[in-house]
Coordinates of C-alpha atoms in Angstrom, one line a residue:
Chain D
M1 CA -5.6 -22.8 -40.5
E2 CA -2.2 -22.6 -38.7
K3 CA -2.6 -23.3 -35.0
I4 CA -3.5 -27.0 -34.4
G5 CA -4.6 -28.5 -31.2
F6 CA -4.2 -32.3 -30.8
V7 CA -6.1 -34.2 -28.2
G8 CA -5.2 -38.0 -27.6
L9 CA -1.6 -39.2 -28.0
G10 CA -1.9 -42.9 -28.0
Q11 CA -0.6 -45.5 -30.3
M12 CA -1.9 -43.6 -33.3
G13 CA -2.4 -40.1 -31.9
R14 CA 1.3 -39.5 -31.0
W15 CA 2.3 -40.2 -34.8
M16 CA -0.3 -38.3 -36.4
A17 CA 0.5 -35.2 -34.1
L18 CA 4.1 -35.4 -34.8
N19 CA 3.6 -35.6 -38.5
I20 CA 1.3 -32.3 -38.2
L21 CA 4.2 -30.8 -36.4
K22 CA 6.6 -31.9 -39.0
A23 CA 4.8 -30.4 -41.8
G24 CA 5.2 -26.9 -40.3
F25 CA 2.1 -26.3 -38.3
E26 CA 2.0 -24.7 -35.1
L27 CA 1.1 -27.5 -32.5
C28 CA -0.3 -27.5 -29.0
V29 CA -0.9 -31.0 -27.5
Y30 CA -2.9 -32.5 -24.5
D31 CA -3.2 -35.9 -23.1
I32 CA -3.7 -37.0 -19.2
V33 CA -0.9 -39.3 -19.7
P34 CA 2.3 -37.1 -19.2
E35 CA 4.8 -39.5 -21.3
P36 CA 3.7 -38.6 -24.8
V37 CA 3.1 -34.9 -24.0
Q38 CA 6.6 -34.8 -23.0
F39 CA 7.8 -36.7 -26.1
L40 CA 5.9 -34.0 -28.4
V41 CA 7.3 -31.0 -26.4
E42 CA 10.8 -32.3 -27.0
Q43 CA 9.9 -32.3 -30.6
G44 CA 8.9 -28.6 -30.4
A45 CA 5.3 -28.6 -29.9
R46 CA 3.6 -26.6 -27.1
S47 CA 1.2 -28.3 -24.4
A48 CA -1.9 -26.9 -22.9
A49 CA -2.7 -27.3 -19.2
S50 CA -6.3 -27.7 -19.9
L51 CA -8.7 -28.5 -22.7
P52 CA -10.5 -25.0 -22.6
E53 CA -6.9 -23.3 -22.9
L54 CA -6.1 -25.5 -25.9
A55 CA -9.5 -24.8 -27.7
A56 CA -9.1 -21.0 -26.9
W57 CA -5.7 -20.9 -28.7
A58 CA -6.4 -23.2 -31.7
D59 CA -7.7 -22.7 -35.2
G60 CA -8.7 -26.5 -35.4
V61 CA -8.6 -29.3 -33.0
F62 CA -8.1 -32.8 -33.9
L63 CA -9.1 -35.7 -31.7
S64 CA -7.8 -39.2 -31.6
L65 CA -9.7 -41.0 -28.8
P66 CA -10.7 -44.4 -27.8
N67 CA -14.3 -44.4 -27.7
T68 CA -17.6 -42.4 -28.1
A69 CA -17.9 -41.7 -24.3
I70 CA -14.5 -40.1 -24.1
V71 CA -15.1 -37.9 -27.2
E72 CA -18.2 -36.5 -25.6
K73 CA -16.6 -35.9 -22.3
V74 CA -13.6 -34.0 -24.1
L75 CA -16.1 -32.1 -26.2
F76 CA -18.8 -31.1 -23.8
G77 CA -17.9 -32.4 -20.2
E78 CA -16.6 -30.4 -17.3
G79 CA -13.3 -28.9 -18.3
G80 CA -14.1 -29.9 -22.0
L81 CA -13.2 -28.2 -25.1
V82 CA -16.3 -26.2 -25.6
H83 CA -15.7 -24.0 -22.4
G84 CA -12.8 -22.3 -24.0
A85 CA -13.6 -22.6 -27.8
R86 CA -14.2 -19.3 -29.8
P87 CA -17.0 -19.4 -32.7
G88 CA -15.2 -20.5 -35.9
L89 CA -13.2 -23.1 -34.3
V90 CA -13.1 -26.4 -36.3
V91 CA -13.1 -29.9 -34.4
V92 CA -12.1 -33.0 -36.3
D93 CA -12.5 -36.5 -34.8
L94 CA -9.9 -38.8 -36.1
G95 CA -11.2 -41.7 -34.1
T96 CA -13.8 -44.5 -34.7
T97 CA -17.0 -42.9 -33.0
S98 CA -20.7 -44.1 -33.2
Y99 CA -22.5 -42.6 -36.0
I100 CA -25.8 -41.4 -34.0
P101 CA -23.7 -39.6 -31.3
T102 CA -21.4 -37.9 -34.1
L103 CA -24.5 -36.5 -35.7
D104 CA -25.5 -35.2 -32.4
F105 CA -22.1 -33.9 -31.3
A106 CA -21.9 -31.9 -34.8
R107 CA -25.4 -30.3 -34.1
R108 CA -24.6 -29.4 -30.5
L109 CA -21.0 -27.8 -31.6
A110 CA -22.8 -25.9 -34.4
E111 CA -25.2 -24.2 -31.9
R112 CA -22.0 -22.7 -30.5
G113 CA -20.7 -21.5 -33.8
I114 CA -18.1 -24.5 -33.8
S115 CA -17.7 -26.7 -37.2
F116 CA -17.1 -30.3 -36.9
A117 CA -16.0 -33.1 -39.2
D118 CA -15.7 -36.9 -38.7
A119 CA -12.5 -38.3 -40.2
P120 CA -11.8 -41.9 -39.1
V121 CA -8.6 -43.4 -40.2
S122 CA -7.8 -46.7 -41.7
G123 CA -4.1 -48.4 -41.1
M124 CA -2.3 -49.4 -38.1
E125 CA 0.6 -47.7 -36.1
A126 CA 3.1 -48.3 -39.0
R127 CA 1.0 -46.5 -41.6
A128 CA 0.3 -43.7 -38.8
K129 CA 4.1 -43.1 -38.3
E130 CA 4.9 -43.0 -42.1
G131 CA 1.9 -40.3 -42.4
T132 CA 0.1 -42.6 -45.0
L133 CA -3.2 -43.3 -43.4
T134 CA -6.6 -43.4 -45.4
V135 CA -8.9 -40.9 -44.1
M136 CA -12.5 -41.0 -44.7
I137 CA -14.1 -37.7 -43.9
G138 CA -17.7 -36.7 -43.3
G139 CA -18.4 -32.8 -43.2
E140 CA -19.4 -29.8 -45.2
E141 CA -17.1 -29.4 -48.4
A142 CA -15.8 -25.7 -47.2
I143 CA -14.6 -27.6 -43.9
V144 CA -13.1 -30.4 -45.6
E145 CA -11.1 -28.1 -47.8
R146 CA -10.0 -26.0 -44.6
V147 CA -8.8 -28.9 -42.9
R148 CA -7.3 -30.9 -46.0
P149 CA -3.8 -29.6 -45.7
V150 CA -3.8 -30.9 -42.1
L151 CA -4.9 -34.2 -43.2
N152 CA -2.5 -34.4 -46.0
A153 CA 0.4 -34.4 -43.1
I154 CA -1.2 -37.7 -41.7
G155 CA -2.5 -39.5 -44.6
N156 CA -1.9 -40.0 -48.6
Q157 CA -5.5 -41.0 -49.3
I158 CA -8.0 -38.4 -48.1
V159 CA -11.4 -39.5 -49.2
P160 CA -14.4 -37.0 -48.8
M161 CA -17.7 -39.2 -48.3
G162 CA -20.4 -36.6 -47.9
P163 CA -22.0 -34.9 -45.1
V164 CA -21.2 -35.1 -41.3
G165 CA -21.2 -38.8 -40.2
S166 CA -20.3 -40.3 -43.5
G167 CA -17.0 -40.7 -42.5
Q168 CA -17.9 -42.9 -39.4
L169 CA -20.6 -44.4 -41.6
T170 CA -18.4 -45.7 -44.4
K171 CA -16.0 -47.0 -41.6
L172 CA -19.0 -48.8 -39.9
V173 CA -19.9 -50.4 -43.2
N174 CA -16.6 -51.8 -43.6
Q175 CA -16.4 -52.9 -39.9
L176 CA -19.9 -54.6 -40.0
L177 CA -18.8 -56.9 -43.2
F178 CA -15.7 -57.7 -41.5
N179 CA -17.5 -58.5 -38.1
V180 CA -20.2 -60.7 -39.9
S181 CA -17.3 -62.7 -41.4
C182 CA -15.8 -63.3 -38.3
A183 CA -18.8 -64.4 -36.6
A184 CA -19.4 -66.8 -39.5
I185 CA -16.2 -68.3 -39.0
A186 CA -17.0 -68.8 -35.6
E187 CA -20.0 -71.0 -36.1
V188 CA -19.0 -72.8 -39.5
L189 CA -15.5 -73.9 -38.6
P190 CA -16.8 -75.8 -35.5
M191 CA -19.3 -77.6 -37.5
A192 CA -16.8 -78.7 -39.7
A193 CA -14.9 -80.2 -36.8
K194 CA -18.0 -81.7 -35.4
L195 CA -18.5 -83.4 -38.8
G196 CA -14.9 -84.8 -38.9
L197 CA -13.0 -82.5 -41.1
D198 CA -9.2 -81.8 -40.9
P199 CA -8.9 -78.1 -39.7
E200 CA -6.0 -77.3 -41.7
K201 CA -7.4 -78.6 -44.9
V202 CA -10.4 -76.7 -44.1
L203 CA -8.7 -73.5 -43.6
Q204 CA -6.6 -74.2 -46.9
V205 CA -10.2 -74.2 -48.7
V206 CA -11.8 -71.3 -46.9
T207 CA -8.6 -68.8 -47.4
T208 CA -8.4 -69.6 -51.1
G209 CA -11.7 -70.7 -52.2
T210 CA -14.9 -68.4 -53.4
G211 CA -15.6 -68.4 -49.3
R212 CA -12.4 -66.5 -48.5
S213 CA -12.4 -63.1 -46.8
F214 CA -9.7 -61.0 -45.0
A215 CA -11.4 -62.1 -41.9
A216 CA -10.7 -66.0 -42.6
E217 CA -7.3 -65.0 -43.9
F218 CA -6.4 -63.0 -40.7
F219 CA -8.0 -65.0 -37.9
G220 CA -8.0 -68.5 -39.6
P221 CA -4.6 -69.2 -38.8
R222 CA -4.5 -67.4 -35.4
I223 CA -7.5 -69.4 -34.3
L224 CA -5.6 -72.7 -35.2
E225 CA -2.6 -71.6 -33.2
N226 CA -4.7 -70.3 -30.3
K227 CA -3.3 -66.8 -30.8
F228 CA -6.1 -64.5 -29.4
D229 CA -4.1 -61.7 -28.5
E230 CA -3.3 -60.3 -31.8
G231 CA -5.7 -57.5 -33.2
Y232 CA -8.0 -55.4 -31.5
P233 CA -10.1 -56.9 -28.3
L234 CA -13.5 -58.1 -28.9
K235 CA -15.0 -55.7 -26.5
D236 CA -13.8 -52.6 -28.7
A237 CA -15.0 -54.4 -32.0
Y238 CA -18.3 -54.6 -30.3
K239 CA -18.9 -50.9 -30.4
D240 CA -19.5 -51.1 -34.0
M241 CA -22.4 -53.7 -33.4
V242 CA -23.9 -51.2 -30.9
S243 CA -23.7 -48.4 -33.5
A244 CA -25.3 -50.6 -36.1
A245 CA -28.1 -51.6 -33.5
E246 CA -28.8 -48.0 -32.7
I247 CA -28.9 -47.1 -36.5
C248 CA -31.1 -50.1 -37.2
A249 CA -33.5 -49.0 -34.3
H250 CA -33.8 -45.3 -35.1
K251 CA -33.8 -45.6 -38.9
Q252 CA -35.9 -48.7 -39.3
I253 CA -33.3 -50.6 -41.3
P254 CA -33.6 -54.5 -41.1
L255 CA -30.0 -55.9 -40.7
P256 CA -30.6 -59.7 -40.3
L257 CA -26.7 -60.9 -40.5
V258 CA -25.7 -58.0 -38.4
H259 CA -28.2 -58.7 -35.7
A260 CA -27.3 -62.4 -35.6
A261 CA -23.6 -61.6 -35.6
T262 CA -24.1 -59.2 -32.6
T263 CA -25.7 -62.1 -30.8
T264 CA -22.5 -64.2 -31.5
Y265 CA -20.5 -61.1 -30.1
Q266 CA -22.6 -60.9 -27.0
M267 CA -22.2 -64.7 -26.2
A268 CA -18.6 -64.2 -26.5
L269 CA -18.4 -61.2 -24.2
A270 CA -20.7 -63.1 -21.7
E271 CA -18.4 -65.9 -21.7
G272 CA -15.6 -63.5 -20.6
Y273 CA -13.5 -63.1 -23.9
G274 CA -13.9 -59.3 -24.2
N275 CA -10.1 -58.9 -23.9
E276 CA -9.3 -61.3 -26.7
N277 CA -9.5 -60.9 -30.5
K278 CA -12.5 -61.6 -32.6
G279 CA -11.0 -65.1 -33.4
A280 CA -12.0 -66.1 -29.8
M281 CA -15.7 -66.2 -30.8
I282 CA -15.2 -69.4 -32.1
K283 CA -14.6 -70.8 -28.5
V284 CA -18.6 -70.2 -27.9
F285 CA -19.4 -72.6 -30.7
E286 CA -16.6 -75.0 -29.8
R287 CA -18.0 -75.4 -26.3
L288 CA -21.7 -75.9 -27.4
L289 CA -20.7 -78.7 -29.9
G290 CA -18.0 -80.3 -27.5
V291 CA -15.4 -80.0 -30.2
Q292 CA -12.3 -78.1 -30.8
F293 CA -11.2 -76.9 -34.1
R294 CA -8.0 -75.1 -32.7
K295 CA -4.8 -77.2 -32.2
R296 CA -4.7 -78.6 -28.6
K297 CA -2.2 -76.7 -26.5
S298 CA 0.9 -79.0 -26.1
Chain F
M1 CA -9.6 -99.5 -62.8
E2 CA -9.5 -99.5 -66.6
K3 CA -13.1 -99.4 -67.9
I4 CA -14.6 -96.0 -66.9
G5 CA -18.5 -95.1 -67.3
F6 CA -19.2 -91.4 -67.1
V7 CA -22.9 -90.3 -66.5
G8 CA -23.9 -86.5 -67.1
L9 CA -21.9 -84.6 -69.9
G10 CA -22.8 -81.1 -69.4
Q11 CA -20.6 -77.9 -69.2
M12 CA -18.2 -79.6 -66.9
G13 CA -19.1 -83.2 -67.5
R14 CA -18.1 -83.5 -71.1
W15 CA -14.6 -81.9 -70.5
M16 CA -13.9 -84.2 -67.5
A17 CA -15.1 -87.2 -69.6
L18 CA -12.8 -86.1 -72.6
N19 CA -9.7 -85.8 -70.3
I20 CA -10.4 -89.3 -69.0
L21 CA -10.5 -90.6 -72.4
K22 CA -7.4 -88.6 -73.5
A23 CA -5.5 -90.2 -70.4
G24 CA -5.7 -93.6 -71.9
F25 CA -8.8 -95.0 -70.1
E26 CA -11.6 -97.0 -71.7
L27 CA -14.5 -94.7 -71.9
C28 CA -18.3 -95.3 -72.0
V29 CA -20.7 -92.5 -71.6
Y30 CA -24.3 -91.8 -71.1
D31 CA -26.5 -88.7 -70.9
I32 CA -30.3 -88.0 -71.9
V33 CA -29.1 -85.3 -74.3
P34 CA -27.8 -87.0 -77.6
E35 CA -25.3 -84.1 -78.7
P36 CA -22.4 -84.4 -76.2
V37 CA -22.7 -88.3 -76.3
Q38 CA -22.1 -87.9 -80.2
F39 CA -19.1 -85.5 -79.4
L40 CA -17.5 -87.9 -76.9
V41 CA -18.1 -90.9 -79.4
E42 CA -16.5 -89.1 -82.2
Q43 CA -13.5 -88.7 -79.8
G44 CA -13.3 -92.2 -79.3
A45 CA -15.5 -93.2 -76.6
R46 CA -18.3 -96.1 -76.4
S47 CA -22.0 -95.1 -75.5
A48 CA -24.4 -97.2 -73.4
A49 CA -28.0 -97.7 -74.0
S50 CA -28.9 -97.4 -70.5
L51 CA -27.4 -97.0 -67.1
P52 CA -27.6 -100.7 -66.0
E53 CA -25.7 -101.6 -69.2
L54 CA -23.0 -99.0 -68.4
A55 CA -22.6 -100.0 -64.7
A56 CA -22.6 -103.8 -65.8
W57 CA -19.6 -102.8 -68.3
A58 CA -17.8 -100.4 -66.1
D59 CA -14.9 -100.9 -63.2
G60 CA -15.9 -97.4 -62.2
V61 CA -18.6 -94.9 -62.7
F62 CA -18.2 -91.2 -62.6
L63 CA -21.3 -89.1 -62.3
S64 CA -21.4 -85.1 -63.1
L65 CA -25.1 -84.4 -62.5
P66 CA -27.0 -81.1 -61.6
N67 CA -28.5 -81.9 -58.2
T68 CA -29.2 -84.3 -55.5
A69 CA -32.5 -85.8 -56.6
I70 CA -31.0 -86.6 -60.1
V71 CA -28.1 -88.4 -58.4
E72 CA -30.5 -90.5 -56.4
K73 CA -32.8 -91.4 -59.5
V74 CA -29.5 -92.3 -61.6
L75 CA -28.3 -94.3 -58.9
F76 CA -31.5 -96.3 -57.5
G77 CA -34.3 -95.0 -59.8
E78 CA -36.2 -97.2 -62.3
G79 CA -33.5 -98.0 -64.9
G80 CA -30.9 -96.8 -62.6
L81 CA -27.2 -97.9 -62.2
V82 CA -27.8 -100.3 -59.3
H83 CA -29.9 -102.4 -61.5
G84 CA -26.9 -103.3 -63.6
A85 CA -23.9 -102.8 -61.2
R86 CA -21.9 -106.0 -59.9
P87 CA -20.5 -106.0 -56.5
G88 CA -17.0 -104.5 -56.5
L89 CA -18.2 -101.6 -58.5
V90 CA -17.0 -98.0 -57.5
V91 CA -19.0 -95.0 -57.9
V92 CA -17.8 -91.4 -57.8
D93 CA -20.0 -88.4 -57.4
L94 CA -18.1 -85.5 -59.0
G95 CA -21.0 -83.2 -58.6
T96 CA -22.2 -80.8 -55.3
T97 CA -24.7 -82.9 -53.7
S98 CA -26.1 -82.6 -50.3
Y99 CA -24.4 -84.0 -47.3
I100 CA -27.0 -86.0 -45.6
P101 CA -28.1 -87.9 -48.7
T102 CA -24.5 -88.6 -49.9
L103 CA -24.1 -90.5 -46.6
D104 CA -27.2 -92.4 -47.3
F105 CA -26.3 -93.0 -50.9
A106 CA -23.2 -94.7 -49.7
R107 CA -24.8 -96.8 -47.1
R108 CA -27.3 -98.1 -49.6
L109 CA -24.7 -98.9 -52.2
A110 CA -22.5 -100.6 -49.4
E111 CA -25.4 -103.0 -48.9
R112 CA -25.1 -104.1 -52.5
G113 CA -21.2 -104.4 -52.5
I114 CA -20.9 -101.0 -54.3
S115 CA -18.1 -98.6 -53.1
F116 CA -18.9 -94.8 -53.1
A117 CA -16.8 -91.6 -52.9
D118 CA -17.8 -87.9 -53.1
A119 CA -15.4 -86.0 -54.9
P120 CA -16.9 -82.1 -55.7
V121 CA -14.7 -80.3 -58.1
S122 CA -13.9 -76.5 -57.7
G123 CA -13.1 -74.4 -60.8
M124 CA -15.2 -73.2 -63.7
E125 CA -15.5 -74.7 -67.3
A126 CA -12.1 -73.3 -68.3
R127 CA -10.3 -75.5 -65.8
A128 CA -12.5 -78.6 -66.5
K129 CA -11.2 -78.2 -70.1
E130 CA -7.5 -78.0 -69.1
G131 CA -8.0 -80.8 -66.7
T132 CA -6.7 -78.4 -63.8
L133 CA -9.9 -78.8 -61.2
T134 CA -9.5 -78.9 -57.5
V135 CA -11.1 -82.0 -56.3
M136 CA -12.2 -82.6 -52.7
I137 CA -12.7 -86.1 -52.1
G138 CA -14.5 -88.0 -49.3
G139 CA -14.3 -91.9 -49.0
E140 CA -12.3 -94.8 -47.7
E141 CA -8.6 -94.6 -48.2
A142 CA -8.3 -97.7 -50.4
I143 CA -11.1 -96.4 -52.7
V144 CA -9.5 -93.0 -52.9
E145 CA -6.1 -94.6 -54.0
R146 CA -8.2 -96.7 -56.6
V147 CA -9.9 -93.7 -58.1
R148 CA -6.8 -91.2 -58.1
P149 CA -5.5 -92.1 -61.4
V150 CA -8.8 -91.2 -62.7
L151 CA -9.1 -88.1 -61.0
N152 CA -5.6 -87.1 -62.0
A153 CA -6.9 -86.8 -65.6
I154 CA -9.1 -84.2 -64.5
G155 CA -7.8 -82.3 -61.6
N156 CA -4.3 -81.0 -60.5
Q157 CA -5.3 -81.0 -56.8
I158 CA -6.7 -84.2 -55.4
V159 CA -7.3 -83.5 -51.6
P160 CA -8.5 -86.4 -49.6
M161 CA -10.7 -84.9 -46.8
G162 CA -11.7 -88.1 -44.8
P163 CA -14.6 -90.5 -44.8
V164 CA -17.7 -90.5 -47.2
G165 CA -19.3 -87.1 -47.2
S166 CA -16.2 -85.0 -46.3
G167 CA -15.7 -83.9 -49.8
Q168 CA -19.3 -82.5 -49.8
L169 CA -18.9 -81.2 -46.4
T170 CA -15.7 -79.2 -47.2
K171 CA -17.4 -77.7 -50.4
L172 CA -20.6 -76.9 -48.1
V173 CA -18.3 -75.0 -45.5
N174 CA -16.8 -72.9 -48.3
Q175 CA -20.2 -72.2 -49.9
L176 CA -21.8 -71.3 -46.6
L177 CA -19.0 -68.7 -46.0
F178 CA -19.4 -67.6 -49.5
N179 CA -23.4 -67.3 -49.1
V180 CA -23.2 -65.5 -45.7
S181 CA -20.9 -62.9 -47.4
C182 CA -23.2 -62.3 -50.2
A183 CA -26.3 -62.0 -47.9
A184 CA -24.5 -59.5 -45.7
I185 CA -23.6 -57.2 -48.7
A186 CA -27.2 -57.6 -49.6
E187 CA -28.2 -55.8 -46.3
V188 CA -25.4 -53.5 -45.6
L189 CA -25.0 -51.7 -48.8
P190 CA -28.5 -50.5 -49.0
M191 CA -28.1 -49.2 -45.4
A192 CA -25.1 -47.3 -46.7
A193 CA -27.3 -45.9 -49.6
K194 CA -30.2 -45.1 -47.2
L195 CA -27.7 -42.9 -45.0
G196 CA -26.4 -41.1 -47.9
L197 CA -23.1 -42.7 -49.1
D198 CA -21.9 -42.8 -52.5
P199 CA -22.2 -46.5 -53.6
E200 CA -18.7 -46.3 -55.7
K201 CA -16.8 -45.0 -52.8
V202 CA -18.3 -47.5 -50.6
L203 CA -17.5 -50.4 -53.1
Q204 CA -14.0 -49.1 -53.1
V205 CA -14.0 -49.3 -49.2
V206 CA -15.4 -53.0 -48.8
T207 CA -13.3 -54.5 -51.8
T208 CA -9.9 -53.2 -50.4
G209 CA -10.4 -52.7 -46.5
T210 CA -10.8 -55.5 -43.6
G211 CA -14.2 -55.9 -44.7
R212 CA -13.2 -57.4 -48.1
S213 CA -14.3 -60.9 -49.2
F214 CA -14.4 -62.9 -52.7
A215 CA -18.2 -62.1 -52.3
A216 CA -17.8 -58.4 -52.2
E217 CA -15.1 -58.4 -55.2
F218 CA -17.3 -60.6 -57.3
F219 CA -20.6 -59.3 -56.8
G220 CA -19.9 -55.6 -55.8
P221 CA -19.3 -54.4 -59.1
R222 CA -21.9 -56.6 -60.8
I223 CA -24.6 -55.3 -58.5
L224 CA -23.5 -51.6 -59.2
E225 CA -23.8 -52.1 -62.9
N226 CA -27.0 -54.2 -62.7
K227 CA -25.4 -57.3 -63.9
F228 CA -27.5 -60.3 -62.3
D229 CA -27.0 -62.8 -65.0
E230 CA -23.3 -63.8 -64.2
G231 CA -22.4 -66.8 -62.0
Y232 CA -24.7 -69.4 -60.6
P233 CA -28.6 -68.5 -60.4
L234 CA -29.7 -67.9 -56.8
K235 CA -32.1 -70.9 -56.7
D236 CA -29.0 -73.2 -57.2
A237 CA -27.1 -71.7 -54.6
Y238 CA -29.8 -72.0 -52.2
K239 CA -29.3 -75.8 -52.2
D240 CA -26.2 -75.2 -50.1
M241 CA -28.5 -73.6 -47.5
V242 CA -31.0 -76.4 -47.5
S243 CA -28.0 -78.8 -46.8
A244 CA -26.8 -76.6 -44.1
A245 CA -30.5 -76.5 -42.7
E246 CA -30.7 -80.4 -42.8
I247 CA -27.5 -80.9 -41.0
C248 CA -28.3 -78.0 -38.3
A249 CA -31.6 -79.9 -37.4
H250 CA -30.3 -83.6 -37.7
K251 CA -27.2 -82.9 -35.6
Q252 CA -28.3 -79.9 -33.4
I253 CA -25.6 -77.6 -34.5
P254 CA -26.4 -74.0 -34.1
L255 CA -25.5 -71.8 -37.0
P256 CA -27.2 -68.3 -36.4
L257 CA -25.7 -66.4 -39.3
V258 CA -26.3 -69.2 -41.8
H259 CA -29.8 -69.3 -40.6
A260 CA -30.2 -65.5 -41.0
A261 CA -28.7 -65.8 -44.6
T262 CA -31.0 -68.5 -45.4
T263 CA -34.1 -66.1 -44.7
T264 CA -32.7 -63.7 -47.1
Y265 CA -32.2 -66.2 -49.8
Q266 CA -35.9 -67.3 -49.3
M267 CA -37.0 -63.5 -49.3
A268 CA -35.2 -63.1 -52.7
L269 CA -36.5 -66.3 -54.0
A270 CA -40.0 -65.3 -53.1
E271 CA -39.7 -62.1 -54.8
G272 CA -38.9 -64.1 -57.9
Y273 CA -35.0 -63.6 -58.3
G274 CA -34.5 -67.5 -58.3
N275 CA -32.8 -67.1 -61.8
E276 CA -30.6 -64.2 -61.0
N277 CA -27.2 -64.3 -59.4
K278 CA -26.6 -64.1 -55.6
G279 CA -26.1 -60.3 -56.2
A280 CA -29.9 -59.6 -56.9
M281 CA -30.6 -60.3 -52.9
I282 CA -29.7 -56.7 -52.6
K283 CA -33.1 -56.0 -54.3
V284 CA -35.1 -57.4 -51.4
F285 CA -33.4 -54.6 -49.2
E286 CA -33.5 -51.8 -51.6
R287 CA -37.3 -52.5 -52.0
L288 CA -37.6 -52.5 -48.2
L289 CA -35.7 -49.3 -47.8
G290 CA -36.9 -47.5 -50.7
V291 CA -33.5 -46.6 -51.9
Q292 CA -31.1 -47.8 -54.9
F293 CA -27.5 -48.7 -54.4
R294 CA -27.2 -49.8 -58.1
K295 CA -26.8 -47.4 -60.7
R296 CA -30.3 -46.4 -62.3
K297 CA -30.6 -47.9 -65.7
S298 CA -30.2 -45.5 -68.5

């Protein structure tokens, strides 16, 4: 695999593409936004005028796209990759995409002789720049081995999880536990405030005691200081809950806590907090109880 | 406060009592089990033949008892402390006791001129021995200051939380977040197994990723190795869920995730796992899904 196509040059994608180029692969990029395309071309990449042109040229195409709907459009939509792809092409989805649609994409691509792997990454922009991401990959072993040299350019931990979908599923398991912890904080901290406890002392306990979690460590102090603009927006985190709900429904898997947490997300979205971070869910319960855990804004 | 009565010489109590004695207070102990009484007497403590006798002698009585029902019995039951107590006595509950009954105990003691503070401790037997427990105390400021010299003998972090009940409430907030995380693991890990993921790799992700929690760090490896005998029994942890349910009901506080987690605890108790640790809740969902996340016993 020498000729690499890369679609989606956002905050994460542009650095992953650059690291693939620096590792000595031939790179051709595509994005609807001109600026990052220009940046990669200046570094020595080619650019494609269309997705079919990119697919026809490449041995492997890597996607770094914001959501499941856009992945589907880029693969199968009008002017999508499949309209130029030759049998034997390998497509790797580096984004966080829903599990059930991922299985569907793999099946539809296989019908055209195109191989697929899901390889969501963990780590923020800083680790994307350094090429030190963690990559959880689902796909046939032979495909994983074919794309591994490319993944080595973007990450330092490449973890094969099993068949197609298992990369997304592993990331989903992590996100569900994270999101449940966020929703738990949102209801328990206002209870503490309602019953007269001092928020700062409570946070000291829940970030150091047996109830501690990354969610409490990350969002606790941000909630106290009314910082709802750091981290991913609620509406993006919600896609993991949708993915879990699909799996629950199709596979008859009971997930009572995830279900309760999903309701909390929906209440927060209905209240209009979709563009704030997950800490903003606390405002739903603060309003219901008529208390404020957060510091008053001065 | 010079004359200290101490009731309840279990795994924690005997070491706390010993440290109070070593700090130079006059100590009188009481327990229904003779062995730890004998141990403390050998170290220089007195012992009381009854609770009223102990209460009549002491300036302050400290309780380290296993549950709310026993606290009520020791305070108000036939042959309980109130039958010997003089007005002006201070009672401090060092155990983990339900919040609503704690408020009730304080009110009933106040009617007799007896002061009360709730001071649950955090830390295991090792820290009780060393005298380095964390003590979360709820009570009137003047009472907290009166008992502080005694608490300094058992802990190195004495954290005044507010009025009576706030010590128990702070501990409850911590336990609720801990218990929700335990119930979340119980449902999400079997889902991962059902969908074909490798348990060890999943644990690697959820103990290091953004979904991490003390619950996952502590119970994850123990679940994998079928170790359900380390940590508190499920049936004891359940008392925190009962306490939360009481608060929800009386104060009209919605706690949807705690409620869902309570159902999971109840399923596990109904299945007969009450004497195992909280990790055993996973067996409920493993059975429902017909999978095993844990290693097979060889």
